[in-house]
Coordinates of C-alpha atoms in Angstrom, one line a residue:
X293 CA 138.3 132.1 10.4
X294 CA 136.3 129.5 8.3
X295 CA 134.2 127.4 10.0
X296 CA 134.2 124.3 7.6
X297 CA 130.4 122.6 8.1
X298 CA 128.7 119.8 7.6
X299 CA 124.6 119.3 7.5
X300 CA 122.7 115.9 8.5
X301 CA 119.4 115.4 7.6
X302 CA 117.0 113.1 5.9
X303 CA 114.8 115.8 4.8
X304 CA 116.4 117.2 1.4
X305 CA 114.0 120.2 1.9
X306 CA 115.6 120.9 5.3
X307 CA 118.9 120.8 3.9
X308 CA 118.4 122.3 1.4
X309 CA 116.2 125.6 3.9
X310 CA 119.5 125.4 6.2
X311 CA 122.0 125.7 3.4
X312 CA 120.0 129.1 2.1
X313 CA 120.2 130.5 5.6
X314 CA 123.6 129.5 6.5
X315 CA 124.6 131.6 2.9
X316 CA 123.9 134.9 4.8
X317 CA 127.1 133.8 6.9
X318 CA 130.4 134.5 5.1
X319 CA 132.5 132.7 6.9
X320 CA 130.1 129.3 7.1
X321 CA 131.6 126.9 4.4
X322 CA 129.6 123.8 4.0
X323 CA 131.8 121.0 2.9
X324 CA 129.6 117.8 2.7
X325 CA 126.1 116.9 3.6
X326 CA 124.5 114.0 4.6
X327 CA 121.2 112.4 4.7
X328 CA 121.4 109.3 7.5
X329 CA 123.7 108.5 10.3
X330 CA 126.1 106.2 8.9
X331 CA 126.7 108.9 5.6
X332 CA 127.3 111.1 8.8
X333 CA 129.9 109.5 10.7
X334 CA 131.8 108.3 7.4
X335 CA 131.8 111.9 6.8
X336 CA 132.9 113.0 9.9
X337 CA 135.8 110.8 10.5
X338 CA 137.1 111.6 6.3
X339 CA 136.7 115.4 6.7
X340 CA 137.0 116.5 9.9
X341 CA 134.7 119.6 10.1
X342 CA 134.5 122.2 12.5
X343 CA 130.9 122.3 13.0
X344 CA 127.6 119.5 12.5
X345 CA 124.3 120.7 12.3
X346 CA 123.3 117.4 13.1
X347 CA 118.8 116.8 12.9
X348 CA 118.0 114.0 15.6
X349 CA 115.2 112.0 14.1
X350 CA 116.4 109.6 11.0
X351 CA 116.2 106.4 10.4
X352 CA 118.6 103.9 11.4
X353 CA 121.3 106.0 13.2
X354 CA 119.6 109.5 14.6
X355 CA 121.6 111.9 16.2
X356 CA 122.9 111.1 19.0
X357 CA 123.9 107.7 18.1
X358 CA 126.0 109.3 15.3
X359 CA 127.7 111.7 18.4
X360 CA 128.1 108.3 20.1
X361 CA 129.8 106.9 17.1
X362 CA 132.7 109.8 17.1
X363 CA 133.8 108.8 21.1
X364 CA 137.0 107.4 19.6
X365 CA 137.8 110.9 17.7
X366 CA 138.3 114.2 18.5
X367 CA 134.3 115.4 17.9
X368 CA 133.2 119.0 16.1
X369 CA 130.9 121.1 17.6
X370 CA 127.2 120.2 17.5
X371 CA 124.2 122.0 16.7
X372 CA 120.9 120.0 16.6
X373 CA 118.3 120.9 14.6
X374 CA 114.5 119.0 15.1
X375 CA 111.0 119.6 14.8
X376 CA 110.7 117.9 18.5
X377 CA 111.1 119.9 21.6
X378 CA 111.0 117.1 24.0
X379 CA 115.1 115.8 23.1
X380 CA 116.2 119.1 24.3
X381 CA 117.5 117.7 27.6
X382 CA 119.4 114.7 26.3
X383 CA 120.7 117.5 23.5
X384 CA 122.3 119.3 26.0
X385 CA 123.6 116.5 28.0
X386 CA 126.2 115.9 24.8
X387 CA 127.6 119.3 25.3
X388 CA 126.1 120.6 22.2
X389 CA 126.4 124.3 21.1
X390 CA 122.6 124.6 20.8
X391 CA 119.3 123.2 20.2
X392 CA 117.1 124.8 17.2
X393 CA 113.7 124.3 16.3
X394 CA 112.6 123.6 12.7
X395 CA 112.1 125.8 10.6
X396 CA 115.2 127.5 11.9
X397 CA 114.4 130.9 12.6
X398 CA 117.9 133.5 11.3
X399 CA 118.1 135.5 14.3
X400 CA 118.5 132.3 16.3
X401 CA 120.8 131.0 13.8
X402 CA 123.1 134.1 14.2
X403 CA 122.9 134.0 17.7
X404 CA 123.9 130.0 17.2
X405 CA 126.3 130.9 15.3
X406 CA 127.8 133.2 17.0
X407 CA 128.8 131.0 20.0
X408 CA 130.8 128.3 17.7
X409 CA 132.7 131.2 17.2
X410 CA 133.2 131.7 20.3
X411 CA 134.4 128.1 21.5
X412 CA 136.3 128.0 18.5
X413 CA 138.4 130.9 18.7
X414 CA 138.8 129.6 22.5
X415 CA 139.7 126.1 21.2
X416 CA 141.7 127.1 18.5
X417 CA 144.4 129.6 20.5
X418 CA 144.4 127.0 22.9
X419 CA 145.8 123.8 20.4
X420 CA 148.2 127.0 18.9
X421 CA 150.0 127.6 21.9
X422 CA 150.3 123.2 22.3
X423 CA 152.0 123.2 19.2
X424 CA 154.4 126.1 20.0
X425 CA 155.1 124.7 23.3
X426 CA 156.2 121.3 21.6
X427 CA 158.8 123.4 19.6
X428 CA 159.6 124.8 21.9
X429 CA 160.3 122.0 24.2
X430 CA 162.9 120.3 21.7
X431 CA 164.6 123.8 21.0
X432 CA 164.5 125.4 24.4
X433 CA 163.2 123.7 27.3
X434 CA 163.3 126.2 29.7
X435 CA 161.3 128.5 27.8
X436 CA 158.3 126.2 27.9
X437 CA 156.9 127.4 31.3
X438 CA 157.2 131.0 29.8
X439 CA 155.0 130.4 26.6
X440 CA 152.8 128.6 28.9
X441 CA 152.1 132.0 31.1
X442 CA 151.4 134.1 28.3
X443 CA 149.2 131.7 26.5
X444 CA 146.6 131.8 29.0
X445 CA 146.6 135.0 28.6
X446 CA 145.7 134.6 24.9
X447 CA 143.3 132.2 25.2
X448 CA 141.4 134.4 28.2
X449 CA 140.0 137.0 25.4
X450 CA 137.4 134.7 24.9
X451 CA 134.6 132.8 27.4
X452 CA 131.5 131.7 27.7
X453 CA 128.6 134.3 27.6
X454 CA 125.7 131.9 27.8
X455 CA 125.9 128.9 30.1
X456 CA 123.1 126.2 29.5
X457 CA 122.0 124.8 32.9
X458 CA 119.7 121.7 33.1
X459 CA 117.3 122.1 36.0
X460 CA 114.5 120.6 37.4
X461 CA 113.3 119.1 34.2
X462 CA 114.2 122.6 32.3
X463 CA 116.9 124.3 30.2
X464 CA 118.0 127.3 31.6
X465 CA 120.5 129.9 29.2
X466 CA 121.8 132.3 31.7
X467 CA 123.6 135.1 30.9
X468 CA 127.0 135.0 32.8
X469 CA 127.1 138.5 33.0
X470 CA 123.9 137.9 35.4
X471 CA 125.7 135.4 37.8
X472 CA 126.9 136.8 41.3
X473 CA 128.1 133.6 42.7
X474 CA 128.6 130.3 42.6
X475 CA 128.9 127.4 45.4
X476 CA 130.2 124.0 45.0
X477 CA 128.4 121.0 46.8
X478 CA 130.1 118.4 45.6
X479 CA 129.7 117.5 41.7
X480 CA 127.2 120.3 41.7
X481 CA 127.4 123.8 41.1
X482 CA 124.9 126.1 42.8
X483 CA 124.4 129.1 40.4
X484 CA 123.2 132.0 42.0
X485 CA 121.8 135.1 39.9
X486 CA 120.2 138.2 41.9
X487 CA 116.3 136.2 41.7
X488 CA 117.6 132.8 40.8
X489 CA 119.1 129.5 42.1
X490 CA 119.9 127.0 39.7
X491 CA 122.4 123.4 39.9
X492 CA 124.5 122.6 37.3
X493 CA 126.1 119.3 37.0
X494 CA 129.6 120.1 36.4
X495 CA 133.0 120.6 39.0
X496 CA 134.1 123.8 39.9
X497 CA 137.9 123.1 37.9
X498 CA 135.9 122.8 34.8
X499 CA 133.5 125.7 35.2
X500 CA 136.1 127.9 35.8
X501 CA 137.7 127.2 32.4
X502 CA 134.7 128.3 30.6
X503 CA 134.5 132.1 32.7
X504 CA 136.6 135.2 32.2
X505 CA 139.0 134.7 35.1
X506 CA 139.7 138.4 35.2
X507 CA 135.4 138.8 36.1
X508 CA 135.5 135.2 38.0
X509 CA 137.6 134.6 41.4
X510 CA 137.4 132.1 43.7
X511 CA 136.9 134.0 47.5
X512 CA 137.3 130.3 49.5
X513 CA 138.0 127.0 48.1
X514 CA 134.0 126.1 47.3
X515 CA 133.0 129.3 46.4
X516 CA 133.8 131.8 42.9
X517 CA 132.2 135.8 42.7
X518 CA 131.7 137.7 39.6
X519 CA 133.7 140.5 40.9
X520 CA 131.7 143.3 39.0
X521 CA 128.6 142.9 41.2
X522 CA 130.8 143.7 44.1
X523 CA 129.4 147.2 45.8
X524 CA 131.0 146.7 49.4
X525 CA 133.9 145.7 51.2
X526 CA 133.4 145.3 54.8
X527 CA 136.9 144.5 57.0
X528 CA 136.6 141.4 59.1
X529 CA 139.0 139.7 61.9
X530 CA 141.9 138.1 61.3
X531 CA 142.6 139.6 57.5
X532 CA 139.4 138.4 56.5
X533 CA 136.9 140.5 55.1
X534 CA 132.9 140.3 53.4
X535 CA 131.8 140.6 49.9
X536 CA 128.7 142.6 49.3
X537 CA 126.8 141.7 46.2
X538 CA 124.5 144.0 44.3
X539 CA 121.8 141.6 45.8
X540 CA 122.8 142.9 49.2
X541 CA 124.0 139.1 49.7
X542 CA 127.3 138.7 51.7
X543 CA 130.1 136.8 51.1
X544 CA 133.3 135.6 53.1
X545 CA 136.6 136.0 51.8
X546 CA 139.2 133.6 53.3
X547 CA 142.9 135.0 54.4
X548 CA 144.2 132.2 51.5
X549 CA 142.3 134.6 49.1
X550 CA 142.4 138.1 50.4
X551 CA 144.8 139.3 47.0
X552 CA 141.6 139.0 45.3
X553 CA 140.0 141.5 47.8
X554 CA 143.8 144.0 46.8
X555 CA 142.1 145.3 43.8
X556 CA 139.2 147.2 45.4
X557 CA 141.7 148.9 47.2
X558 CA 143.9 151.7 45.9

């Protein structure tokens, strides 16, 4: 998989730095570059890249006007790249990959790096299986909810391992693999490791697509469990039954979910 890329910045020395780094990575190709917003967005829109490291301060348009520039197409994936700490929040807000600090250091770049794999690879196996089922739909209609099944099986090899959570003034990267449970409270997202609370602005339909749904099940409609930090299953009335957590924390499993609760029992 080639990752076709494009670099934005006004500094030719910065470029120039990236480029270098980004050589180590074989399957990085970097197509264009650009040195101000407009040169950006042109860019963009003619070559349709996979991936922007995208630098915030330049004159005229920075970087997040050019993201708001690309609303009307389909956007690449963003990485921004500053000497500034303090646009981290509003970095993260656009959904970008990451947020690196000038000079960019290479074992954050590989970690970066990384990640765009990962959503690509996601995002990729996802517009394959589209395409097949439009085939198929013209040749074979009935088939369609088939190819459906098994392409969400395809595209499930592959979720998020780091989730970026803006709280209280702060950027958060928490491993998912450290997440117990999470509790919806309307538009929020209570994420609950075993020594931390955090909210995430997000709904629970969309957070679910970016977790391993064979680690990830909902237990009651407002509430999802990483099923490997289950040690205990305690019986309750009525078919339902408690969840205990490796944090010793408790958790009630609806009758409308119990089939979850089937595969701790053999």
């Amino acid at each position: 998989m080639t990752i076709r890329t494009i670099l934005v910045d006004d500094e030719k020395l910065a470029t120039q730095g990236l480029a270098l780094r980004l050589a180590a990575h074989e399957d990085v190709e970097i197509i264009d570059t650009c040195q101000n917003g407009r040169e950006a967005i042109r860019s963009i829109k003619t070559n349709k890249p996979d991936l922007v490291f995208l630098d915030i301060q330049m004159p005229g348009f920075d970087g997040f006007s050019v993201v708001q520039g690309l609303m009307e197409v389909e956007p690449p994936l963003f990485v921004f790249v500053t000497a500034y700490s303090d646009h981290a929040l509003k970095a993260f807000e656009t959904d970008a990959v990451d947020y690196l600090m000038k000079p960019v250091e290479e074992s954050r770049l590989a970690d970066t790096l990384d990640r765009v794999r990962q959503r690509l690879t996601e995002k990729r196996g996802i517009e394959e299986v589209d395409r097949l089922k439009e085939v198929i739909a013209e040749i074979a209609p009935d088939s369609v909810e088939t190819l459906t099944d098994g392409g969400e099986q395809v595209s499930s090899n592959r979720f998020e391992k780091l989730i970026n959570i803006k709280d209280r003034g702060q950027i958060f990267r928490v491993d998912v693999d450290t997440i117990e449970l999470i509790e919806a409270a309307g538009d929020y997202m209570v994420i609950k490791t075993g020594d931390n609370s955090l909210v995430l602005r997000e709904t629970m339909k969309d957070l679910e697509r970016r977790l391993d749904p064979r680690r990830f099940q909902r237990v009651h409609r407002s509430t999802i469990v990483n099923l490997d930090l289950v040690k205990e299953v305690k019986p309750h009335t009525n078919g339902e039954c408690f969840l205990v957590l490796q944090s010793n924390a408790q958790v009630k499993v609806s009758r409308s979910y119990r089939d979850v609760v089937a595969r701790f029992v053999h």
